[in-house]
Structures are given as structure tokens and as C-alpha cells.
Coordinates of C-alpha atoms in Angstrom, one line a residue:
X1 CA 1.6 -28.0 -4.8
X2 CA 4.9 -29.7 -3.3
X3 CA 4.7 -31.5 -0.4
X4 CA 7.3 -29.5 1.4
X5 CA 5.5 -26.3 0.6
X6 CA 2.2 -27.8 2.0
X7 CA 3.9 -28.8 5.2
X8 CA 5.7 -25.5 5.5
X9 CA 1.9 -23.9 5.1
X10 CA 0.5 -26.2 7.5
X11 CA 2.8 -24.9 10.2
X12 CA 1.5 -21.6 9.7
X13 CA -1.7 -21.6 12.3
X14 CA -2.6 -17.9 11.0
X15 CA -3.7 -19.5 7.6
X16 CA -6.1 -22.0 9.1
X17 CA -9.3 -19.9 8.5
X18 CA -8.0 -17.3 6.3
X19 CA -9.9 -16.8 3.2
X20 CA -12.9 -18.6 4.6
X21 CA -15.2 -15.3 4.7
X22 CA -15.7 -12.1 2.2
X23 CA -13.9 -9.3 3.9
X24 CA -10.3 -8.0 4.8
X25 CA -7.8 -9.5 7.0
X26 CA -4.4 -8.0 8.3
X27 CA -1.5 -9.7 10.0
X28 CA 1.9 -7.5 10.6
X29 CA 5.2 -9.4 10.7
X30 CA 6.6 -9.4 14.3
X31 CA 9.9 -11.0 14.8
X32 CA 9.7 -13.2 12.2
X33 CA 6.0 -14.2 13.1
X34 CA 2.4 -13.6 11.7
X35 CA 0.4 -11.6 14.1
X36 CA -3.2 -10.6 13.1
X37 CA -3.7 -7.1 13.3
X38 CA -6.7 -5.5 15.3
X39 CA -9.6 -4.3 13.0
X40 CA -9.5 -1.2 15.0
X41 CA -6.1 -0.6 13.6
X42 CA -7.1 -1.3 9.7
X43 CA -6.2 1.9 8.3
X44 CA -3.1 2.2 10.1
X45 CA 0.2 1.4 9.3
X46 CA 3.4 1.8 10.9
X47 CA 6.4 3.1 8.7
X48 CA 8.7 0.5 10.4
X49 CA 6.8 -2.6 9.5
X50 CA 5.7 -5.1 7.1
X51 CA 1.9 -6.2 6.7
X52 CA -0.3 -8.8 4.7
X53 CA -3.4 -7.8 3.6
X54 CA -5.7 -10.8 2.3
X55 CA -8.9 -9.5 0.3
X56 CA -11.7 -12.2 -0.1
X57 CA -14.5 -11.1 -2.4
X58 CA -16.9 -12.4 -5.0
X59 CA -15.7 -10.8 -7.9
X60 CA -17.8 -9.0 -10.8
X61 CA -19.9 -12.2 -11.3
X62 CA -20.8 -12.5 -7.5
X63 CA -20.6 -16.0 -7.4
X64 CA -16.9 -17.4 -7.3
X65 CA -14.8 -16.7 -4.3
X66 CA -11.4 -14.8 -5.3
X67 CA -8.7 -13.5 -3.3
X68 CA -5.9 -10.6 -3.6
X69 CA -3.0 -10.9 -1.3
X70 CA -1.0 -7.9 -0.5
X71 CA 2.3 -7.3 1.0
X72 CA 2.9 -3.8 2.3
X73 CA 6.1 -2.6 3.2
X74 CA 7.1 0.7 5.1
X75 CA 9.8 3.0 4.1
X76 CA 11.7 1.8 7.5
X77 CA 10.6 -1.7 7.3
X78 CA 13.9 -4.2 7.6
X79 CA 14.8 -6.6 4.8
X80 CA 14.3 -9.4 7.4
X81 CA 10.4 -8.2 8.0
X82 CA 10.0 -7.7 4.1
X83 CA 11.5 -11.3 3.2
X84 CA 9.4 -13.0 6.1
X85 CA 6.2 -11.1 4.4
X86 CA 7.2 -12.0 1.1
X87 CA 7.6 -15.8 2.1
X88 CA 4.4 -16.1 4.3
X89 CA 2.6 -14.5 1.7
X90 CA 3.5 -17.0 -0.6
X91 CA 2.4 -19.7 2.3
X92 CA -0.9 -18.0 2.3
X93 CA -1.2 -18.1 -1.5
X94 CA -0.6 -22.1 -1.2
X95 CA -3.3 -22.4 1.5
X96 CA -5.8 -20.9 -1.0
X97 CA -4.9 -23.1 -3.9
X98 CA -2.4 -21.2 -5.6
X99 CA -5.2 -19.1 -7.3
X100 CA -5.1 -15.5 -5.4
X101 CA -3.6 -12.6 -7.0
X102 CA -0.5 -11.3 -5.2
X103 CA 0.6 -7.9 -5.0
X104 CA 3.5 -5.9 -3.3
X105 CA 2.8 -2.3 -2.2
X106 CA 5.4 0.2 -1.1
X107 CA 4.7 3.0 1.4
X108 CA 3.4 6.2 -0.2
X109 CA 3.0 4.8 -3.6
X110 CA 0.2 2.2 -3.1
X111 CA -2.3 1.0 -6.0
X112 CA -5.7 2.1 -6.4
X113 CA -7.1 -1.3 -5.4
X114 CA -5.1 -1.4 -2.1
X115 CA -6.2 2.2 -1.3
X116 CA -10.0 1.3 -2.3
X117 CA -10.2 -1.3 0.7
X118 CA -9.7 1.6 3.1
X119 CA -12.2 4.3 1.3
X120 CA -9.1 5.7 -0.6
X121 CA -7.6 6.8 3.1
X122 CA -5.0 5.0 4.8
X123 CA -2.8 6.4 7.8
X124 CA 0.8 5.9 7.9
X125 CA 2.6 6.2 11.5
X126 CA 6.1 6.7 12.6
X127 CA 7.6 3.5 14.6
X128 CA 7.1 0.1 14.2
X129 CA 6.4 -3.0 16.2
X130 CA 8.3 -1.8 19.5
X131 CA 6.2 1.3 19.5
X132 CA 2.8 1.2 17.5
X133 CA 0.6 -0.5 20.3
X134 CA 2.5 1.7 22.9
X135 CA 1.4 5.1 20.8
X136 CA -2.0 3.7 20.3
X137 CA -3.0 2.9 23.8
X138 CA -1.1 5.7 25.2
X139 CA -3.2 7.6 27.8
X140 CA -1.7 10.9 27.2
X141 CA -2.1 12.0 24.0
X142 CA 1.4 12.5 21.9
X143 CA 1.7 15.6 19.9
X144 CA 2.1 14.7 16.1
X145 CA 1.3 16.4 12.7
X146 CA -0.1 14.4 10.1
X147 CA 0.0 15.3 6.4
X148 CA -3.2 14.4 4.2
X149 CA -1.9 14.2 0.4
X150 CA -3.6 13.1 -2.9
X151 CA -6.2 14.3 -5.3
X152 CA -8.1 10.9 -5.3
X153 CA -6.2 8.8 -3.2
X154 CA -5.4 10.4 -0.2
X155 CA -2.7 9.3 2.2
X156 CA -2.1 10.3 5.8
X157 CA 1.5 10.3 6.7
X158 CA 3.0 11.3 10.0
X159 CA 5.7 14.0 9.3
X160 CA 8.1 15.7 11.7
X161 CA 6.6 18.3 13.9
X162 CA 8.4 21.3 12.3
X163 CA 7.3 24.0 9.7
X164 CA 9.6 22.5 7.1
X165 CA 7.3 19.7 6.5
X166 CA 4.3 22.1 5.6
X167 CA 3.8 23.3 2.1
X168 CA 1.1 24.9 -0.1
X169 CA -0.1 22.0 -1.7
X170 CA -1.3 19.5 1.0
X171 CA -3.5 19.6 4.3
X172 CA -2.1 19.0 7.6
X173 CA -3.6 18.1 11.2
X174 CA -1.7 19.1 14.1
X175 CA -2.9 16.6 16.7
X176 CA -2.6 18.0 20.4
X177 CA -5.1 15.5 21.8
X178 CA -8.0 17.6 23.2
X179 CA -7.0 20.4 20.6
X180 CA -7.0 19.3 16.9
X181 CA -6.0 21.9 14.4
X182 CA -6.4 21.5 10.4
X183 CA -4.2 23.4 8.3
X184 CA -5.1 24.1 4.5
X185 CA -2.6 24.9 2.4
X186 CA -3.4 27.5 -0.1
X187 CA -3.4 25.0 -3.1
X188 CA -4.4 21.9 -1.3
X189 CA -7.0 19.8 -3.3
X190 CA -10.5 19.5 -2.0
X191 CA -10.4 15.8 -1.5
X192 CA -7.6 16.6 1.2
X193 CA -9.4 19.2 2.9
X194 CA -12.7 16.6 2.8
X195 CA -10.3 13.7 4.1
X196 CA -8.6 15.9 6.7
X197 CA -12.1 17.0 8.2
X198 CA -13.6 13.7 8.4
X199 CA -10.2 12.6 10.2
X200 CA -10.7 15.3 12.8
X201 CA -14.4 14.3 13.4
X202 CA -13.5 10.9 13.6
X203 CA -11.0 12.1 16.5
X204 CA -13.6 14.2 18.1
X205 CA -16.0 11.1 17.9
X206 CA -13.1 8.5 19.5
X207 CA -12.3 10.9 22.2
X208 CA -16.0 11.5 23.5
X209 CA -16.4 14.8 21.9
X210 CA -13.8 16.5 24.2
X211 CA -11.4 17.9 21.6
X212 CA -11.9 21.2 20.2
X213 CA -11.5 21.4 16.3
X214 CA -10.1 24.4 14.5
X215 CA -9.7 25.1 11.0
X216 CA -7.2 27.2 9.9
X217 CA -5.8 28.6 6.3
X218 CA -2.2 29.2 4.7
X219 CA -1.3 32.7 6.0
X220 CA -3.3 32.6 9.4
X221 CA -1.1 33.6 12.3
X222 CA -2.7 31.7 14.8
X223 CA -0.2 31.8 17.9
X224 CA -1.7 28.7 19.7
X225 CA -0.8 26.8 16.6
X226 CA 2.4 28.1 15.5
X227 CA 4.0 27.9 18.9
X228 CA 4.0 24.1 18.5
X229 CA 6.7 24.6 15.7
X230 CA 10.2 25.3 16.8
X231 CA 10.6 27.8 14.0
X232 CA 7.4 29.6 14.7
X233 CA 5.2 31.3 12.2
X234 CA 6.7 31.7 8.9
X235 CA 6.6 31.1 5.1
X236 CA 6.4 27.4 4.1
X237 CA 7.3 25.4 1.1
X238 CA 5.7 25.9 -2.2
X239 CA 3.2 23.4 -3.6
X240 CA 5.7 22.3 -6.1
X241 CA 8.4 21.6 -3.5
X242 CA 6.1 19.5 -1.5
X243 CA 5.7 16.9 -4.3
X244 CA 3.1 16.1 -7.1
X245 CA -0.3 14.3 -5.9
X246 CA -0.8 10.9 -7.1
X247 CA 2.5 10.9 -8.7
X248 CA 2.8 8.1 -11.3
X249 CA 6.2 7.5 -12.7
X250 CA 5.9 8.2 -16.7
X251 CA 7.6 5.9 -19.1
X252 CA 6.8 3.8 -22.0
X253 CA 5.0 0.4 -21.7
X254 CA 7.2 -2.7 -21.5
X255 CA 6.6 -6.1 -22.1
X256 CA 8.9 -9.3 -21.1
X257 CA 8.5 -13.1 -21.4
X258 CA 10.0 -15.4 -18.9
X259 CA 10.4 -18.6 -20.5
X260 CA 12.4 -22.1 -20.0
X261 CA 11.5 -23.5 -23.3
X262 CA 15.1 -23.6 -24.3
X263 CA 16.1 -25.6 -20.9
X264 CA 16.8 -22.6 -19.1
X265 CA 15.1 -19.4 -17.8
X266 CA 15.3 -16.4 -20.1
X267 CA 14.1 -13.1 -19.6
X268 CA 13.4 -11.3 -22.8
X269 CA 11.9 -8.2 -24.0
X270 CA 8.8 -8.8 -26.3
X271 CA 7.4 -5.4 -27.1
X272 CA 7.1 -1.8 -26.2
X273 CA 4.5 1.0 -26.1
X274 CA 1.7 0.8 -28.8
X275 CA 3.1 -2.8 -30.3
X276 CA 1.9 -4.4 -26.9
X277 CA -0.9 -6.5 -28.0
X278 CA -2.7 -9.1 -25.9
X279 CA -2.4 -11.5 -28.6
X280 CA 1.4 -11.6 -27.7
X281 CA 0.7 -13.3 -24.1
X282 CA 1.4 -17.3 -24.4
X283 CA -0.4 -19.5 -22.0
X284 CA 2.9 -21.8 -21.6
X285 CA 5.1 -18.7 -20.3
X286 CA 5.0 -15.8 -17.7
X287 CA 5.0 -12.5 -18.9
X288 CA 6.1 -9.0 -17.0
X289 CA 4.3 -6.0 -18.0
X290 CA 5.0 -2.4 -16.8
X291 CA 2.6 0.0 -17.6
X292 CA 4.5 2.9 -15.9
X293 CA 2.3 3.2 -12.9
X294 CA 2.3 -0.5 -11.7
X295 CA 4.2 -3.8 -12.8
X296 CA 2.0 -7.1 -13.5
X297 CA 3.6 -10.5 -13.4
X298 CA 1.1 -12.5 -15.7
X299 CA 1.4 -16.2 -15.3
X300 CA 0.0 -18.6 -18.2
X301 CA -2.1 -21.7 -17.6
X302 CA 0.5 -23.8 -19.0
X303 CA 3.6 -22.2 -17.8
X304 CA 6.5 -24.5 -15.9
X305 CA 6.5 -24.8 -11.8
X306 CA 10.0 -22.9 -12.5
X307 CA 8.3 -20.1 -14.6
X308 CA 5.4 -19.7 -11.8
X309 CA 7.7 -19.9 -9.1
X310 CA 10.5 -16.8 -10.4
X311 CA 7.6 -14.6 -11.6
X312 CA 7.7 -12.3 -8.5
X313 CA 11.1 -12.6 -8.3
X314 CA 12.1 -11.6 -11.9
X315 CA 9.2 -8.6 -11.5
X316 CA 11.3 -7.4 -8.4
X317 CA 14.7 -7.8 -10.2
X318 CA 13.2 -5.7 -13.1
X319 CA 12.2 -2.9 -10.6
X320 CA 15.6 -2.9 -8.8
X321 CA 17.4 -2.5 -12.4
X322 CA 15.0 0.0 -13.6
X323 CA 15.1 2.0 -10.4
X324 CA 11.3 1.8 -9.7
X325 CA 11.3 0.0 -6.5
X326 CA 8.2 2.2 -5.2
X327 CA 5.9 0.8 -7.7
X328 CA 3.1 -1.6 -6.8
X329 CA 3.6 -5.4 -8.2
X330 CA 0.7 -7.7 -9.0
X331 CA 0.9 -11.5 -9.9
X332 CA -2.0 -12.4 -12.1
X333 CA -3.1 -15.8 -13.4
X334 CA -4.2 -16.2 -16.7
X335 CA -8.2 -16.4 -16.4
X336 CA -7.9 -14.7 -13.1
X337 CA -7.6 -11.4 -14.3
X338 CA -9.0 -8.7 -11.9
X339 CA -10.7 -5.6 -12.8
X340 CA -7.9 -3.3 -12.4
X341 CA -5.8 -5.2 -14.9
X342 CA -8.4 -5.6 -17.4
X343 CA -9.0 -1.8 -16.8
X344 CA -5.1 -1.1 -17.8
X345 CA -5.1 -3.4 -20.7
X346 CA -5.9 -0.9 -23.4
X347 CA -4.1 -2.6 -26.2

């Protein structure tokens, strides 16, 4: 670890006790600063923000402490916020000895590992650092429409309160404060319906049991529901137009090597599809593996400082070149592969 990097890490007070105890820790980037995210908010993410999430666990053997660091980037988050989150995540990584697995998560395309921390359910809300706490703390309930989408990993996203937001393939919750409607699309998944019902019960408990919860099916003409939509009652988009649940970008797997053995960093394709084998990995280099649904930057034990430093940068450049910016990215150290990585390696 370089002296410069260590000095930078020591200046960040947020990392002093980070990763000392098993469990989840979350920070939000606020005006270039790292701010702890309240535990009561741990399933809530604002589309205008970037977050750093640290999961401290003991791994499969239940003895050795391991860490996973995730950067979650909202669709409306600024480049400055994301850049700060990326830089601070490296500081956090260094403070933990440089051995955590790093991941980048994009709103709406979160990895299964990330979703597992929140029992496969997160809530994505409109707004950002300027509006986030105001919305949560407001005494008067703000009308909002939430979409529940996903067959296995259900994501909750705040959408415009208009009929155009509805579709037959998802479940929607209209939160009016003391009246809560659950609207089930005719082709919505059972998991979506169940998660929405659990969410409605949680809102009811949070508000002292005062709200009335009403469940509607697509086609119901409940006037008290439809009067909150400017267009009123009418047909909604098809399930197909509503988007595919748990959409995964389909493509042939690709493996690339990042190496400076020649004296300069070179990024070259090694293999594709079924030609990808584990014995192609070399401990002296870094490899970028694209499995279609996720990108892995595998860092060999003997890789150079330059190769290690540029692993995530090259992975991100690859995403830009391939127009796959929404895919999650994970940095994996040789010997510290997590279960998700191992499960993905069906070579």
C-alpha cells in the first residue's frame, strides 16, 4: 500500500471503524463527502444519489472475515457523485488491506448478491441529497406511485403518478398516506404481488395501523383509485411494453487479459463462449470476464501494481465500448472468489 494512498485513507473518518463487525454498512455521497446512511433507510435508495455499501461477513467457512464493497449509482446521480463514490470505495478497500471484493451496481440492474442483503427487495425513490430526508420526514404524506417488478428479485421504483406508468406485467402501490392501494397487473408475478402486500403491511405498521389497505385487480373501476390519475380509468400498457422481469443482457461470454508483461498495458481478447476455461487464467495478470449478466475483473496474486490499479478502469471502459453500462461489475482477487463468482464459473 502506497504512503500517499494510506495518508488519503487515514483522512477519511468514515472508514475508521468500518468493517470491524459482521453486518451491513451504508454511506451516501453528499457534496463530495461520505455520510452514514441511517439504518432505518437501508432499503431506500434515491435515484439522484450514489452510495457505498460494505458487507462484512465470514464467508462459507464461517471463520475468516471477508468484505464486499458495492457502489450503487442512481440513474440521475451526477458524474461527480459517482466519481467521488468510486474514489472513496478505493480508500475503503485500502483501509481493509486491499482484499475486499469490489462491485459496481446500476439502478434497476442490481446483482443478485446486492439484492440478497435486502431480502431481494429495495425501494428506489425520486429525488436526491437535497430532497431525500425531507420526503421521509414530512408530516404530510406525499402521494406517490410505486412499481414492484421482478420474478425473483423485486425492485421497488417510484414512477410518475399517471396511467402511462401502469402495465399488465407488474404490481403498483398508490400510497396516499392513510389510504394505500395495491393494484395487481393481470400478468404480474406472484413474487411481485407478495412483496407488494408485505410492503403495504409494513407501511400500515409504520403508521400505527391507521391506513386502509385496498387491493385491486386490473380492470377494477374503483373511482377513488382512478381519480388520482389525470387520465382517469382506461386501458394500460401490455406486460411486454412494461419490460421484461429480471432482464438479462444475452451475449456470448468473453474473456480478456490485462497485462503489462511487454512493458506497456495491453488489453487483449483471450477466448469466447465455450472456449473459456479456468486454466486460461494466469496469476501474473488481470482478466476481465463478461458472462452476459455481469462483468468480473479477476486480479491474479502476482499481478503488477499497474494492472491491479487499472482493473476496474478497464472493466468500465469495456462496458462503455460494448454499450453495457447497466451491468454490475465485480473485482475479484485470486483466492478470494465469492460464491456468486464460483457459481458463475461453469467452465
